[in-house]
Structure formats: C-alpha cells, structure tokens
C-alpha cells in the first residue's frame, strides 16, 4: 500500500504556481520523498526527490516540513503541458516504488 | 540524461501469440530494471524486478511462466508475454534504476500499449 495521501484532483490557472500537497505521516528516517508525474498515455516522468531539506531543480521545488510528515511540490509557473497525474512516493534506498492514485492536476487556460 | 526507451510503443496481436517488449537505458547502465503494468484509470502496478545476469523476481500474483523477463546486459531488459490473451491487454512500462547521491531513482520508459484481439 502507498504510504502517502494526496488530493484526488486539483485545478490551477495557467501561469500561476501549482502547489501539490502530500501527507506521509508514517515516513521513516531513511526514506526519501519522490515526485513523479504521468502525462496521459506516457510513462512516469521523474520530477524531484528529497530527504529533509528543501530541493529545487529546473522543473519544480520540493518543500518538506520539519517533521517530514508532509511535503509540497511547487510548479512555479504552470503551463497547459503540466496537466498530468502527479505521484508522491515515499521509499527507502532499494525499496520498490509504490504508486498510489496520485493527484490529477488540470492546468486551465 | 537518464533516458529509458521502450520498443515497440504499441502492438496489436492475436490471442495465443507471444509478444516481446524491449526496454533500454540509453545513457546509463542499470543493474536493476523493473516492469510495471497499468490498466485504464488505474495506477502502475509492479510486475517484476529484473536483475542483470540473474532471474527476475516476480510480485505476488504475476505468472513467471507467462511473463518471461530477460536482463542480458546492463542496458537491456526484455519482457515476453507468452500466449497472450485479451485480459493481458494493458499498458506495460519499464524503468531502470540509477543510484547516486545516497539513494537510487527509477527512470521510466514511455510505455508499450499491448492490445490482444
């Protein structure tokens, strides 16, 4: 079973920041938070991952709370091409990735 | 970097035939690759873990004699669906494991859509 809970769906206006929350209250000290997204009929695309510090790359920012029980993926300027299902996954080194239902993000024009 | 390809991207076959799907890591070597299956409106489900040079590890409920996996090199894993039936129609996705920075990350291929008539 997935160790995370995410909202089923979210809408975001094009050009605005998309903030996708994820709860992982049972996360262990050695488990990382990963984010992937899946655009319709494609394989999942890696976005970002982190352990406890906030992370940023060319795609997104990952904000992890101090107690590590939740995190937020931020797409700073959402475009229509960011419409996808976003998966938040918690796992330790060498463990399987378990995909839950994710959050269906719709970026609206 | 970290690109994974799959071939074919889609295939239609008759019931009872076998279909082979290839998964390649293009710019890195992967000791471990994974095969997932995704039915419409559902999430990805892990089928098996493929280790280079050894037998694959199958998840519970996945028939190893039906879904043959070969990981002959550090950049290639193949999944063969033997004696395919309509219920095997699905979206098959592979991933390759890349270690670094204290952890490992899976990079996914674009998927192969299998339709069995």
mmCIF file of C-alpha atoms in Angstrom:
data_model
loop_
_atom_site.group_PDB
_atom_site.id
_atom_site.type_symbol
_atom_site.label_atom_id
_atom_site.label_comp_id
_atom_site.label_asym_id
_atom_site.label_seq_id
_atom_site.Cartn_x
_atom_site.Cartn_y
_atom_site.Cartn_z
ATOM 1 C CA UNK A 1 0.000 0.000 0.000
ATOM 2 C CA UNK A 2 1.090 3.542 -0.722
ATOM 3 C CA UNK A 3 2.478 5.372 2.299
ATOM 4 C CA UNK A 4 1.171 8.721 1.118
ATOM 5 C CA UNK A 5 -2.148 10.520 0.754
ATOM 6 C CA UNK A 6 -2.795 13.132 -1.895
ATOM 7 C CA UNK A 7 -5.881 15.025 -3.031
ATOM 8 C CA UNK A 8 -7.643 13.308 -5.882
ATOM 9 C CA UNK A 9 -7.625 16.319 -8.148
ATOM 10 C CA UNK A 10 -6.648 19.987 -8.331
ATOM 11 C CA UNK A 11 -7.057 22.837 -10.759
ATOM 12 C CA UNK A 12 -4.553 25.594 -11.410
ATOM 13 C CA UNK A 13 -4.672 28.627 -13.661
ATOM 14 C CA UNK A 14 -2.062 28.786 -16.388
ATOM 15 C CA UNK A 15 0.903 30.928 -15.352
ATOM 16 C CA UNK A 16 0.174 30.584 -11.664
ATOM 17 C CA UNK A 17 2.047 28.418 -9.190
ATOM 18 C CA UNK A 18 0.692 24.925 -8.665
ATOM 19 C CA UNK A 19 1.107 23.663 -5.113
ATOM 20 C CA UNK A 20 0.519 19.937 -4.734
ATOM 21 C CA UNK A 21 0.366 18.618 -1.173
ATOM 22 C CA UNK A 22 1.279 15.174 0.081
ATOM 23 C CA UNK A 23 0.904 13.655 3.523
ATOM 24 C CA UNK A 24 3.308 10.973 4.670
ATOM 25 C CA UNK A 25 2.881 10.870 8.429
ATOM 26 C CA UNK A 26 4.494 7.425 8.837
ATOM 27 C CA UNK A 27 7.702 8.243 6.956
ATOM 28 C CA UNK A 28 10.851 6.682 8.382
ATOM 29 C CA UNK A 29 14.123 8.494 8.945
ATOM 30 C CA UNK A 30 15.858 6.924 5.964
ATOM 31 C CA UNK A 31 13.004 7.271 3.496
ATOM 32 C CA UNK A 32 13.043 9.813 0.713
ATOM 33 C CA UNK A 33 10.107 11.681 -0.802
ATOM 34 C CA UNK A 34 9.898 11.310 -4.584
ATOM 35 C CA UNK A 35 7.630 13.040 -7.041
ATOM 36 C CA UNK A 36 6.779 11.743 -10.493
ATOM 37 C CA UNK A 37 4.163 12.791 -12.983
ATOM 38 C CA UNK A 38 2.401 10.901 -15.720
ATOM 39 C CA UNK A 39 1.007 12.620 -18.729
ATOM 40 C CA UNK A 40 -1.754 10.688 -20.448
ATOM 41 C CA UNK A 41 -0.557 7.515 -22.199
ATOM 42 C CA UNK A 42 3.085 8.083 -21.288
ATOM 43 C CA UNK A 43 5.448 6.590 -18.741
ATOM 44 C CA UNK A 44 6.003 8.421 -15.456
ATOM 45 C CA UNK A 45 8.474 11.286 -15.535
ATOM 46 C CA UNK A 46 10.818 11.872 -12.616
ATOM 47 C CA UNK A 47 10.457 15.355 -11.155
ATOM 48 C CA UNK A 48 12.372 15.656 -7.916
ATOM 49 C CA UNK A 49 13.190 13.930 -4.659
ATOM 50 C CA UNK A 50 14.387 14.924 -1.193
ATOM 51 C CA UNK A 51 15.162 13.609 2.270
ATOM 52 C CA UNK A 52 14.667 16.523 4.655
ATOM 53 C CA UNK A 53 15.974 19.656 3.029
ATOM 54 C CA UNK A 54 14.001 21.625 0.502
ATOM 55 C CA UNK A 55 15.059 20.902 -3.044
ATOM 56 C CA UNK A 56 14.783 22.803 -6.307
ATOM 57 C CA UNK A 57 15.560 21.895 -9.877
ATOM 58 C CA UNK A 58 14.616 23.158 -13.308
ATOM 59 C CA UNK A 59 11.188 21.561 -13.091
ATOM 60 C CA UNK A 60 9.951 22.186 -9.576
ATOM 61 C CA UNK A 61 10.602 22.846 -5.917
ATOM 62 C CA UNK A 62 10.016 20.377 -3.109
ATOM 63 C CA UNK A 63 9.206 21.723 0.326
ATOM 64 C CA UNK A 64 9.377 19.179 3.166
ATOM 65 C CA UNK A 65 8.075 20.108 6.606
ATOM 66 C CA UNK A 66 10.475 19.995 9.508
ATOM 67 C CA UNK A 67 8.794 16.911 10.989
ATOM 68 C CA UNK A 68 8.852 15.350 7.490
ATOM 69 C CA UNK A 69 5.224 14.290 7.789
ATOM 70 C CA UNK A 70 4.168 16.232 4.735
ATOM 71 C CA UNK A 71 5.550 17.901 1.664
ATOM 72 C CA UNK A 72 4.512 20.174 -1.163
ATOM 73 C CA UNK A 73 5.554 20.077 -4.775
ATOM 74 C CA UNK A 74 5.586 23.503 -6.352
ATOM 75 C CA UNK A 75 5.440 24.138 -10.087
ATOM 76 C CA UNK A 76 6.267 27.859 -10.132
ATOM 77 C CA UNK A 77 4.587 28.814 -13.397
ATOM 78 C CA UNK A 78 2.174 26.110 -14.531
ATOM 79 C CA UNK A 79 1.573 25.630 -18.239
ATOM 80 C CA UNK A 80 -1.018 23.567 -20.059
ATOM 81 C CA UNK A 81 1.641 20.910 -20.610
ATOM 82 C CA UNK A 82 1.869 20.405 -16.858
ATOM 83 C CA UNK A 83 -1.581 18.804 -16.872
ATOM 84 C CA UNK A 84 -0.895 15.291 -15.579
ATOM 85 C CA UNK A 85 -1.288 12.902 -12.674
ATOM 86 C CA UNK A 86 1.290 13.670 -10.003
ATOM 87 C CA UNK A 87 2.517 10.909 -7.731
ATOM 88 C CA UNK A 88 4.125 11.434 -4.338
ATOM 89 C CA UNK A 89 6.065 8.344 -3.241
ATOM 90 C CA UNK A 90 7.938 7.622 -0.048
ATOM 91 C CA UNK A 91 10.572 4.925 -0.114
ATOM 92 C CA UNK A 92 13.971 3.999 1.196
ATOM 93 C CA UNK A 93 17.054 3.011 -0.737
ATOM 94 C CA UNK A 94 16.446 -0.138 -2.752
ATOM 95 C CA UNK A 95 12.768 -0.366 -1.875
ATOM 96 C CA UNK A 96 10.072 -0.678 -4.510
ATOM 97 C CA UNK A 97 8.235 2.380 -5.758
ATOM 98 C CA UNK A 98 4.578 2.001 -4.811
ATOM 99 C CA UNK A 99 2.284 4.195 -6.865
ATOM 100 C CA UNK A 100 -0.963 5.380 -5.308
ATOM 101 C CA UNK A 101 -3.736 7.094 -7.258
ATOM 102 C CA UNK A 102 -1.891 10.435 -7.268
ATOM 103 C CA UNK A 103 -3.325 13.904 -7.843
ATOM 104 C CA UNK A 104 -4.809 14.767 -11.199
ATOM 105 C CA UNK A 105 -3.685 18.340 -11.894
ATOM 106 C CA UNK A 106 -5.583 20.252 -14.513
ATOM 107 C CA UNK A 107 -3.978 23.488 -15.688
ATOM 108 C CA UNK A 108 -6.687 25.743 -17.036
ATOM 109 C CA UNK A 109 -6.183 28.439 -19.690
ATOM 110 C CA UNK B 1 20.463 12.262 -19.043
ATOM 111 C CA UNK B 2 18.792 9.139 -17.621
ATOM 112 C CA UNK B 3 16.783 8.233 -20.698
ATOM 113 C CA UNK B 4 14.930 4.947 -20.982
ATOM 114 C CA UNK B 5 13.409 3.741 -24.222
ATOM 115 C CA UNK B 6 10.885 1.028 -24.987
ATOM 116 C CA UNK B 7 10.102 -0.776 -28.192
ATOM 117 C CA UNK B 8 7.554 -1.127 -29.601
ATOM 118 C CA UNK B 9 5.424 1.767 -28.409
ATOM 119 C CA UNK B 10 2.299 -0.156 -29.284
ATOM 120 C CA UNK B 11 1.470 -3.621 -30.540
ATOM 121 C CA UNK B 12 -1.676 -5.446 -31.587
ATOM 122 C CA UNK B 13 -1.595 -9.206 -31.679
ATOM 123 C CA UNK B 14 -3.905 -12.182 -31.957
ATOM 124 C CA UNK B 15 -4.836 -14.259 -28.968
ATOM 125 C CA UNK B 16 -2.366 -17.075 -28.377
ATOM 126 C CA UNK B 17 0.663 -15.350 -29.834
ATOM 127 C CA UNK B 18 3.713 -14.098 -27.943
ATOM 128 C CA UNK B 19 4.895 -10.524 -27.800
ATOM 129 C CA UNK B 20 8.335 -9.244 -26.834
ATOM 130 C CA UNK B 21 8.870 -5.765 -25.410
ATOM 131 C CA UNK B 22 12.343 -4.260 -25.118
ATOM 132 C CA UNK B 23 13.495 -1.782 -22.504
ATOM 133 C CA UNK B 24 16.804 0.037 -22.886
ATOM 134 C CA UNK B 25 18.668 2.512 -20.711
ATOM 135 C CA UNK B 26 20.257 4.782 -23.300
ATOM 136 C CA UNK B 27 22.790 6.816 -21.355
ATOM 137 C CA UNK B 28 23.440 4.839 -18.208
ATOM 138 C CA UNK B 29 23.888 1.292 -17.061
ATOM 139 C CA UNK B 30 21.224 -0.306 -14.931
ATOM 140 C CA UNK B 31 21.874 -3.357 -12.834
ATOM 141 C CA UNK B 32 18.207 -3.424 -11.974
ATOM 142 C CA UNK B 33 15.217 -2.782 -14.185
ATOM 143 C CA UNK B 34 11.541 -3.045 -13.373
ATOM 144 C CA UNK B 35 8.392 -3.943 -15.260
ATOM 145 C CA UNK B 36 5.032 -2.406 -14.435
ATOM 146 C CA UNK B 37 1.551 -2.829 -15.813
ATOM 147 C CA UNK B 38 -1.161 -0.200 -15.867
ATOM 148 C CA UNK B 39 -4.812 -0.842 -16.655
ATOM 149 C CA UNK B 40 -7.114 2.005 -17.721
ATOM 150 C CA UNK B 41 -7.845 4.521 -14.988
ATOM 151 C CA UNK B 42 -5.610 2.655 -12.551
ATOM 152 C CA UNK B 43 -2.173 3.298 -11.164
ATOM 153 C CA UNK B 44 1.025 1.462 -12.012
ATOM 154 C CA UNK B 45 1.453 -1.993 -10.541
ATOM 155 C CA UNK B 46 4.871 -3.574 -10.239
ATOM 156 C CA UNK B 47 5.067 -6.913 -12.014
ATOM 157 C CA UNK B 48 8.686 -7.907 -11.563
ATOM 158 C CA UNK B 49 12.197 -6.801 -10.769
ATOM 159 C CA UNK B 50 14.817 -7.686 -13.343
ATOM 160 C CA UNK B 51 18.446 -8.062 -12.306
ATOM 161 C CA UNK B 52 21.239 -8.247 -14.853
ATOM 162 C CA UNK B 53 22.563 -11.756 -15.158
ATOM 163 C CA UNK B 54 20.103 -13.377 -12.783
ATOM 164 C CA UNK B 55 16.499 -14.473 -12.625
ATOM 165 C CA UNK B 56 13.773 -11.915 -12.239
ATOM 166 C CA UNK B 57 11.796 -11.538 -9.043
ATOM 167 C CA UNK B 58 8.055 -11.565 -9.620
ATOM 168 C CA UNK B 59 5.385 -9.908 -7.499
ATOM 169 C CA UNK B 60 2.673 -11.993 -5.971
ATOM 170 C CA UNK B 61 0.037 -12.970 -8.498
ATOM 171 C CA UNK B 62 2.224 -12.447 -11.564
ATOM 172 C CA UNK B 63 2.799 -15.661 -13.512
ATOM 173 C CA UNK B 64 6.505 -16.035 -14.215
ATOM 174 C CA UNK B 65 5.905 -18.562 -16.986
ATOM 175 C CA UNK B 66 3.585 -16.190 -18.767
ATOM 176 C CA UNK B 67 5.673 -13.035 -18.402
ATOM 177 C CA UNK B 68 9.220 -14.011 -19.280
ATOM 178 C CA UNK B 69 11.886 -11.485 -18.351
ATOM 179 C CA UNK B 70 15.452 -11.473 -19.583
ATOM 180 C CA UNK B 71 18.053 -8.938 -18.461
ATOM 181 C CA UNK B 72 21.029 -9.956 -20.540
ATOM 182 C CA UNK B 73 23.020 -6.740 -20.314
ATOM 183 C CA UNK B 74 23.287 -3.623 -18.197
ATOM 184 C CA UNK B 75 21.275 -1.647 -20.739
ATOM 185 C CA UNK B 76 18.641 -4.084 -21.947
ATOM 186 C CA UNK B 77 15.764 -5.969 -20.384
ATOM 187 C CA UNK B 78 13.032 -7.730 -22.310
ATOM 188 C CA UNK B 79 9.525 -8.777 -21.315
ATOM 189 C CA UNK B 80 7.849 -11.503 -23.346
ATOM 190 C CA UNK B 81 4.136 -12.012 -22.898
ATOM 191 C CA UNK B 82 3.602 -15.622 -23.879
ATOM 192 C CA UNK B 83 0.321 -16.947 -25.246
ATOM 193 C CA UNK B 84 -1.268 -13.551 -24.867
ATOM 194 C CA UNK B 85 -4.989 -13.292 -24.194
ATOM 195 C CA UNK B 86 -7.342 -10.295 -24.262
ATOM 196 C CA UNK B 87 -7.059 -9.883 -20.491
ATOM 197 C CA UNK B 88 -3.322 -9.209 -20.968
ATOM 198 C CA UNK B 89 -4.165 -6.059 -22.903
ATOM 199 C CA UNK B 90 -2.618 -3.258 -20.908
ATOM 200 C CA UNK B 91 -0.007 -0.529 -20.812
ATOM 201 C CA UNK B 92 3.383 -2.036 -19.963
ATOM 202 C CA UNK B 93 6.035 0.289 -18.592
ATOM 203 C CA UNK B 94 9.629 -0.429 -17.704
ATOM 204 C CA UNK B 95 12.005 1.520 -15.522
ATOM 205 C CA UNK B 96 15.726 1.459 -14.875
ATOM 206 C CA UNK B 97 17.395 2.114 -11.555
ATOM 207 C CA UNK B 98 20.129 4.735 -11.234
ATOM 208 C CA UNK B 99 21.967 5.113 -7.950
ATOM 209 C CA UNK B 100 23.547 8.330 -6.767
ATOM 210 C CA UNK B 101 23.516 10.933 -4.028
ATOM 211 C CA UNK B 102 22.828 8.424 -1.294
ATOM 212 C CA UNK B 103 19.752 6.954 -2.865
ATOM 213 C CA UNK B 104 18.518 5.474 -6.116
ATOM 214 C CA UNK B 105 15.957 6.762 -8.576
ATOM 215 C CA UNK B 106 13.941 4.957 -11.207
ATOM 216 C CA UNK B 107 13.651 6.422 -14.669
ATOM 217 C CA UNK B 108 10.741 5.198 -16.720
ATOM 218 C CA UNK B 109 10.300 4.335 -20.351
ATOM 219 C CA UNK B 110 7.471 5.738 -22.452
ATOM 220 C CA UNK B 111 5.432 2.551 -22.194
ATOM 221 C CA UNK B 112 4.121 -0.069 -24.599
ATOM 222 C CA UNK B 113 0.424 -0.425 -25.227
ATOM 223 C CA UNK B 114 -0.496 -4.038 -25.864
ATOM 224 C CA UNK B 115 -3.832 -4.938 -27.398
ATOM 225 C CA UNK B 116 -4.678 -8.609 -27.720
ATOM 226 C CA UNK B 117 -7.553 -9.410 -30.058
#
